[in-house]
Amino acid sequence: MKSLLTLALLSLVIQLNAQTLHSDMPYRNIPNHPEVYSEGAIAARMIDGLGFRFYWATEGLTEADLNYKPSDGSRTTIETIQHIFDLTILIRNTALQEISVPPSNIEELDYVMLRQQTLQHLKTTADILRTSPDLSKYPIKFINREMPFWFLINGPISDAIWHCGQIASFRRTTGNPIRSDISFFTGTVKN
């Protein structure tokens, strides 16, 4: 009886911790749109859209989902998430006006940490860009060169959106589709 009670209590603690971690993650819903159109607001909205898509593409993935690989020459779902994480470091570092260097410890991060940090990178980026009047002040900085902000749009941002679609497709194939009550048009969870 005592071990059963301990097991039930442990299960409750794990569920509460998971709910706390879940509620701390941004982009369950997309933030309200700004009233005024500006360079920064538009760029931030693109990032918010990416964050919302990533949140729901990666919400509730199972071990089978994470290990799914459509063919020998492709990435698994977890490798795709690692790639998106890497892209969001570049995106965030551009907003922070820092030089981007690929992370060396990406394999050390588990699914939950990758997901949480990816979403936080996107939120940090959107928060910075939302009030920025001039995106030309945000070049992509590499060790030996810089590229204009334009390349962030057609490069890492677009690439990450593309990969969110792949994850959505992969999880559908494994029998774990994204919830049907998500509106990607409005960026909300339907009631």
PDB file of C-alpha atoms in Angstrom:
ATOM      1  CA  MET A   1       0.000   0.000   0.000  1.00  0.00           C
ATOM      2  CA  LYS A   2       2.828   2.376   0.916  1.00  0.00           C
ATOM      3  CA  SER A   3       4.609   1.808  -2.404  1.00  0.00           C
ATOM      4  CA  LEU A   4       1.343   2.362  -4.282  1.00  0.00           C
ATOM      5  CA  LEU A   5       0.833   5.679  -2.488  1.00  0.00           C
ATOM      6  CA  THR A   6       4.441   6.691  -3.221  1.00  0.00           C
ATOM      7  CA  LEU A   7       3.983   5.797  -6.884  1.00  0.00           C
ATOM      8  CA  ALA A   8       0.763   7.838  -7.105  1.00  0.00           C
ATOM      9  CA  LEU A   9       2.431  10.828  -5.423  1.00  0.00           C
ATOM     10  CA  LEU A  10       5.443  10.595  -7.738  1.00  0.00           C
ATOM     11  CA  SER A  11       3.129  10.456 -10.752  1.00  0.00           C
ATOM     12  CA  LEU A  12       1.308  13.576  -9.551  1.00  0.00           C
ATOM     13  CA  VAL A  13       4.594  15.477  -9.061  1.00  0.00           C
ATOM     14  CA  ILE A  14       5.759  14.511 -12.550  1.00  0.00           C
ATOM     15  CA  GLN A  15       2.449  15.658 -14.059  1.00  0.00           C
ATOM     16  CA  LEU A  16       2.589  18.986 -12.209  1.00  0.00           C
ATOM     17  CA  ASN A  17       6.186  19.563 -13.323  1.00  0.00           C
ATOM     18  CA  ALA A  18       5.253  18.762 -16.914  1.00  0.00           C
ATOM     19  CA  GLN A  19       2.304  21.165 -16.744  1.00  0.00           C
ATOM     20  CA  THR A  20       4.515  23.921 -15.298  1.00  0.00           C
ATOM     21  CA  LEU A  21       7.126  23.385 -18.002  1.00  0.00           C
ATOM     22  CA  HIS A  22       4.375  23.308 -20.627  1.00  0.00           C
ATOM     23  CA  SER A  23       2.785  26.537 -19.388  1.00  0.00           C
ATOM     24  CA  ASP A  24       6.141  28.346 -19.351  1.00  0.00           C
ATOM     25  CA  MET A  25       6.668  27.795 -23.065  1.00  0.00           C
ATOM     26  CA  PRO A  26       5.731  30.635 -25.390  1.00  0.00           C
ATOM     27  CA  TYR A  27       3.587  30.328 -28.518  1.00  0.00           C
ATOM     28  CA  ARG A  28       0.738  28.116 -27.374  1.00  0.00           C
ATOM     29  CA  ASN A  29      -1.226  30.978 -28.943  1.00  0.00           C
ATOM     30  CA  ILE A  30       0.202  33.613 -31.237  1.00  0.00           C
ATOM     31  CA  PRO A  31       0.463  37.053 -29.573  1.00  0.00           C
ATOM     32  CA  ASN A  32      -1.980  39.785 -30.562  1.00  0.00           C
ATOM     33  CA  HIS A  33      -0.956  41.597 -33.708  1.00  0.00           C
ATOM     34  CA  PRO A  34       0.343  45.171 -33.497  1.00  0.00           C
ATOM     35  CA  GLU A  35      -1.998  47.978 -34.495  1.00  0.00           C
ATOM     36  CA  VAL A  36       0.679  49.674 -36.603  1.00  0.00           C
ATOM     37  CA  TYR A  37       2.538  48.117 -39.531  1.00  0.00           C
ATOM     38  CA  SER A  38       6.296  48.592 -39.378  1.00  0.00           C
ATOM     39  CA  GLU A  39       9.382  46.725 -40.541  1.00  0.00           C
ATOM     40  CA  GLY A  40      10.023  45.309 -37.096  1.00  0.00           C
ATOM     41  CA  ALA A  41       6.390  44.434 -36.405  1.00  0.00           C
ATOM     42  CA  ILE A  42       6.112  42.505 -39.677  1.00  0.00           C
ATOM     43  CA  ALA A  43       9.366  40.613 -39.052  1.00  0.00           C
ATOM     44  CA  ALA A  44       8.273  39.853 -35.476  1.00  0.00           C
ATOM     45  CA  ARG A  45       4.924  38.536 -36.734  1.00  0.00           C
ATOM     46  CA  MET A  46       6.757  36.157 -39.079  1.00  0.00           C
ATOM     47  CA  ILE A  47       8.765  34.896 -36.110  1.00  0.00           C
ATOM     48  CA  ASP A  48       5.581  34.599 -34.018  1.00  0.00           C
ATOM     49  CA  GLY A  49       4.000  32.526 -36.805  1.00  0.00           C
ATOM     50  CA  LEU A  50       7.050  30.274 -36.870  1.00  0.00           C
ATOM     51  CA  GLY A  51       6.930  29.933 -33.078  1.00  0.00           C
ATOM     52  CA  PHE A  52       3.245  28.979 -33.140  1.00  0.00           C
ATOM     53  CA  ARG A  53       3.822  26.403 -35.874  1.00  0.00           C
ATOM     54  CA  PHE A  54       6.853  24.945 -34.110  1.00  0.00           C
ATOM     55  CA  TYR A  55       4.986  24.777 -30.789  1.00  0.00           C
ATOM     56  CA  TRP A  56       2.153  22.716 -32.251  1.00  0.00           C
ATOM     57  CA  ALA A  57       4.280  20.646 -34.653  1.00  0.00           C
ATOM     58  CA  THR A  58       6.382  19.494 -31.694  1.00  0.00           C
ATOM     59  CA  GLU A  59       3.712  19.319 -28.957  1.00  0.00           C
ATOM     60  CA  GLY A  60       3.190  15.814 -27.566  1.00  0.00           C
ATOM     61  CA  LEU A  61       5.673  13.948 -29.735  1.00  0.00           C
ATOM     62  CA  THR A  62       6.247  10.332 -28.767  1.00  0.00           C
ATOM     63  CA  GLU A  63       9.475   8.353 -28.917  1.00  0.00           C
ATOM     64  CA  ALA A  64       8.199   6.774 -32.161  1.00  0.00           C
ATOM     65  CA  ASP A  65       7.577  10.258 -33.599  1.00  0.00           C
ATOM     66  CA  LEU A  66      11.046  11.491 -32.605  1.00  0.00           C
ATOM     67  CA  ASN A  67      12.763   8.480 -34.179  1.00  0.00           C
ATOM     68  CA  TYR A  68      10.684   8.505 -37.369  1.00  0.00           C
ATOM     69  CA  LYS A  69      12.729   8.814 -40.561  1.00  0.00           C
ATOM     70  CA  PRO A  70      10.907   8.749 -43.920  1.00  0.00           C
ATOM     71  CA  SER A  71      13.904   7.374 -45.850  1.00  0.00           C
ATOM     72  CA  ASP A  72      17.536   6.392 -45.390  1.00  0.00           C
ATOM     73  CA  GLY A  73      18.807   9.712 -46.742  1.00  0.00           C
ATOM     74  CA  SER A  74      16.641  11.943 -44.573  1.00  0.00           C
ATOM     75  CA  ARG A  75      16.691  13.268 -41.024  1.00  0.00           C
ATOM     76  CA  THR A  76      14.713  11.798 -38.155  1.00  0.00           C
ATOM     77  CA  THR A  77      12.184  14.054 -36.454  1.00  0.00           C
ATOM     78  CA  ILE A  78      14.567  14.727 -33.556  1.00  0.00           C
ATOM     79  CA  GLU A  79      17.355  15.589 -36.020  1.00  0.00           C
ATOM     80  CA  THR A  80      14.938  17.976 -37.751  1.00  0.00           C
ATOM     81  CA  ILE A  81      14.165  19.591 -34.384  1.00  0.00           C
ATOM     82  CA  GLN A  82      17.916  19.913 -33.748  1.00  0.00           C
ATOM     83  CA  HIS A  83      18.281  21.624 -37.131  1.00  0.00           C
ATOM     84  CA  ILE A  84      15.453  24.068 -36.334  1.00  0.00           C
ATOM     85  CA  PHE A  85      17.108  24.758 -32.963  1.00  0.00           C
ATOM     86  CA  ASP A  86      20.338  25.569 -34.802  1.00  0.00           C
ATOM     87  CA  LEU A  87      18.462  27.883 -37.203  1.00  0.00           C
ATOM     88  CA  THR A  88      16.831  29.700 -34.278  1.00  0.00           C
ATOM     89  CA  ILE A  89      20.236  30.394 -32.748  1.00  0.00           C
ATOM     90  CA  LEU A  90      21.177  32.178 -35.982  1.00  0.00           C
ATOM     91  CA  ILE A  91      17.833  34.013 -36.014  1.00  0.00           C
ATOM     92  CA  ARG A  92      18.150  35.050 -32.347  1.00  0.00           C
ATOM     93  CA  ASN A  93      21.799  36.063 -32.653  1.00  0.00           C
ATOM     94  CA  THR A  94      20.879  38.313 -35.569  1.00  0.00           C
ATOM     95  CA  ALA A  95      18.326  40.109 -33.385  1.00  0.00           C
ATOM     96  CA  LEU A  96      20.884  40.340 -30.569  1.00  0.00           C
ATOM     97  CA  GLN A  97      23.435  41.642 -33.116  1.00  0.00           C
ATOM     98  CA  GLU A  98      25.850  38.865 -32.172  1.00  0.00           C
ATOM     99  CA  ILE A  99      28.091  36.654 -34.290  1.00  0.00           C
ATOM    100  CA  SER A 100      26.518  33.253 -34.986  1.00  0.00           C
ATOM    101  CA  VAL A 101      28.547  30.135 -34.373  1.00  0.00           C
ATOM    102  CA  PRO A 102      26.922  26.692 -34.592  1.00  0.00           C
ATOM    103  CA  PRO A 103      26.398  25.141 -31.140  1.00  0.00           C
ATOM    104  CA  SER A 104      28.752  22.355 -30.148  1.00  0.00           C
ATOM    105  CA  ASN A 105      26.505  20.681 -27.573  1.00  0.00           C
ATOM    106  CA  ILE A 106      23.326  20.120 -29.577  1.00  0.00           C
ATOM    107  CA  GLU A 107      23.375  16.313 -29.101  1.00  0.00           C
ATOM    108  CA  GLU A 108      23.434  16.823 -25.307  1.00  0.00           C
ATOM    109  CA  LEU A 109      20.008  18.503 -25.351  1.00  0.00           C
ATOM    110  CA  ASP A 110      16.972  16.263 -25.076  1.00  0.00           C
ATOM    111  CA  TYR A 111      13.678  16.843 -26.875  1.00  0.00           C
ATOM    112  CA  VAL A 112      12.145  18.902 -24.052  1.00  0.00           C
ATOM    113  CA  MET A 113      15.174  21.205 -23.747  1.00  0.00           C
ATOM    114  CA  LEU A 114      15.474  21.607 -27.534  1.00  0.00           C
ATOM    115  CA  ARG A 115      11.812  22.509 -27.762  1.00  0.00           C
ATOM    116  CA  GLN A 116      11.867  24.911 -24.826  1.00  0.00           C
ATOM    117  CA  GLN A 117      15.041  26.697 -25.952  1.00  0.00           C
ATOM    118  CA  THR A 118      13.892  26.908 -29.580  1.00  0.00           C
ATOM    119  CA  LEU A 119      10.649  28.581 -28.518  1.00  0.00           C
ATOM    120  CA  GLN A 120      12.532  30.945 -26.209  1.00  0.00           C
ATOM    121  CA  HIS A 121      14.961  31.893 -29.012  1.00  0.00           C
ATOM    122  CA  LEU A 122      11.991  32.807 -31.193  1.00  0.00           C
ATOM    123  CA  LYS A 123      10.272  34.811 -28.454  1.00  0.00           C
ATOM    124  CA  THR A 124      13.475  36.743 -27.704  1.00  0.00           C
ATOM    125  CA  THR A 125      13.864  37.524 -31.403  1.00  0.00           C
ATOM    126  CA  ALA A 126      10.260  38.647 -31.877  1.00  0.00           C
ATOM    127  CA  ASP A 127      10.379  40.821 -28.755  1.00  0.00           C
ATOM    128  CA  ILE A 128      13.478  42.628 -30.036  1.00  0.00           C
ATOM    129  CA  LEU A 129      12.310  43.048 -33.629  1.00  0.00           C
ATOM    130  CA  ARG A 130       8.743  44.093 -32.773  1.00  0.00           C
ATOM    131  CA  THR A 131       9.881  47.614 -31.811  1.00  0.00           C
ATOM    132  CA  SER A 132      12.752  47.933 -34.280  1.00  0.00           C
ATOM    133  CA  PRO A 133      12.172  50.683 -36.846  1.00  0.00           C
ATOM    134  CA  ASP A 134      15.059  49.714 -39.148  1.00  0.00           C
ATOM    135  CA  LEU A 135      15.897  46.082 -39.938  1.00  0.00           C
ATOM    136  CA  SER A 136      18.997  47.086 -41.889  1.00  0.00           C
ATOM    137  CA  LYS A 137      20.610  47.447 -38.446  1.00  0.00           C
ATOM    138  CA  TYR A 138      20.321  43.671 -38.016  1.00  0.00           C
ATOM    139  CA  PRO A 139      22.674  41.935 -40.437  1.00  0.00           C
ATOM    140  CA  ILE A 140      23.371  38.232 -40.042  1.00  0.00           C
ATOM    141  CA  LYS A 141      26.864  38.128 -38.538  1.00  0.00           C
ATOM    142  CA  PHE A 142      29.206  35.242 -39.190  1.00  0.00           C
ATOM    143  CA  ILE A 143      32.836  35.047 -38.094  1.00  0.00           C
ATOM    144  CA  ASN A 144      34.163  36.245 -41.452  1.00  0.00           C
ATOM    145  CA  ARG A 145      31.253  38.098 -43.088  1.00  0.00           C
ATOM    146  CA  GLU A 146      27.864  39.757 -42.743  1.00  0.00           C
ATOM    147  CA  MET A 147      24.683  39.328 -44.769  1.00  0.00           C
ATOM    148  CA  PRO A 148      21.697  41.716 -44.905  1.00  0.00           C
ATOM    149  CA  PHE A 149      18.538  40.914 -42.909  1.00  0.00           C
ATOM    150  CA  TRP A 150      16.805  39.965 -46.177  1.00  0.00           C
ATOM    151  CA  PHE A 151      18.718  36.685 -46.135  1.00  0.00           C
ATOM    152  CA  LEU A 152      17.341  35.873 -42.688  1.00  0.00           C
ATOM    153  CA  ILE A 153      13.834  35.938 -44.200  1.00  0.00           C
ATOM    154  CA  ASN A 154      14.462  33.742 -47.234  1.00  0.00           C
ATOM    155  CA  GLY A 155      17.068  31.652 -45.413  1.00  0.00           C
ATOM    156  CA  PRO A 156      16.723  30.489 -41.793  1.00  0.00           C
ATOM    157  CA  ILE A 157      13.177  31.767 -41.125  1.00  0.00           C
ATOM    158  CA  SER A 158      11.724  30.180 -44.276  1.00  0.00           C
ATOM    159  CA  ASP A 159      13.791  27.037 -43.749  1.00  0.00           C
ATOM    160  CA  ALA A 160      12.510  26.630 -40.182  1.00  0.00           C
ATOM    161  CA  ILE A 161       8.888  27.081 -41.322  1.00  0.00           C
ATOM    162  CA  TRP A 162       9.494  24.436 -44.006  1.00  0.00           C
ATOM    163  CA  HIS A 163      10.847  22.006 -41.405  1.00  0.00           C
ATOM    164  CA  CYS A 164       7.848  22.565 -39.110  1.00  0.00           C
ATOM    165  CA  GLY A 165       5.735  21.298 -42.001  1.00  0.00           C
ATOM    166  CA  GLN A 166       7.974  18.252 -42.277  1.00  0.00           C
ATOM    167  CA  ILE A 167       7.514  17.473 -38.585  1.00  0.00           C
ATOM    168  CA  ALA A 168       3.739  17.831 -38.974  1.00  0.00           C
ATOM    169  CA  SER A 169       3.858  15.408 -41.907  1.00  0.00           C
ATOM    170  CA  PHE A 170       6.138  12.952 -40.075  1.00  0.00           C
ATOM    171  CA  ARG A 171       3.860  12.813 -37.027  1.00  0.00           C
ATOM    172  CA  ARG A 172       0.808  12.290 -39.224  1.00  0.00           C
ATOM    173  CA  THR A 173       2.609   9.319 -40.785  1.00  0.00           C
ATOM    174  CA  THR A 174       3.337   7.828 -37.353  1.00  0.00           C
ATOM    175  CA  GLY A 175      -0.334   8.132 -36.373  1.00  0.00           C
ATOM    176  CA  ASN A 176       0.032  11.135 -34.047  1.00  0.00           C
ATOM    177  CA  PRO A 177      -1.329  14.118 -36.034  1.00  0.00           C
ATOM    178  CA  ILE A 178      -1.434  17.682 -34.720  1.00  0.00           C
ATOM    179  CA  ARG A 179      -4.599  18.396 -32.763  1.00  0.00           C
ATOM    180  CA  SER A 180      -7.529  19.360 -34.972  1.00  0.00           C
ATOM    181  CA  ASP A 181      -8.538  22.327 -32.808  1.00  0.00           C
ATOM    182  CA  ILE A 182      -5.516  24.443 -33.795  1.00  0.00           C
ATOM    183  CA  SER A 183      -6.168  27.359 -36.161  1.00  0.00           C
ATOM    184  CA  PHE A 184      -2.964  28.248 -37.969  1.00  0.00           C
ATOM    185  CA  PHE A 185      -4.830  31.068 -39.721  1.00  0.00           C
ATOM    186  CA  THR A 186      -5.694  32.907 -36.497  1.00  0.00           C
ATOM    187  CA  GLY A 187      -2.897  31.497 -34.369  1.00  0.00           C
ATOM    188  CA  THR A 188      -5.264  30.223 -31.711  1.00  0.00           C
ATOM    189  CA  VAL A 189      -6.583  27.056 -30.138  1.00  0.00           C
ATOM    190  CA  LYS A 190     -10.282  26.701 -30.981  1.00  0.00           C
ATOM    191  CA  ASN A 191     -12.655  26.237 -28.072  1.00  0.00           C
TER     192      ASN A 191
END
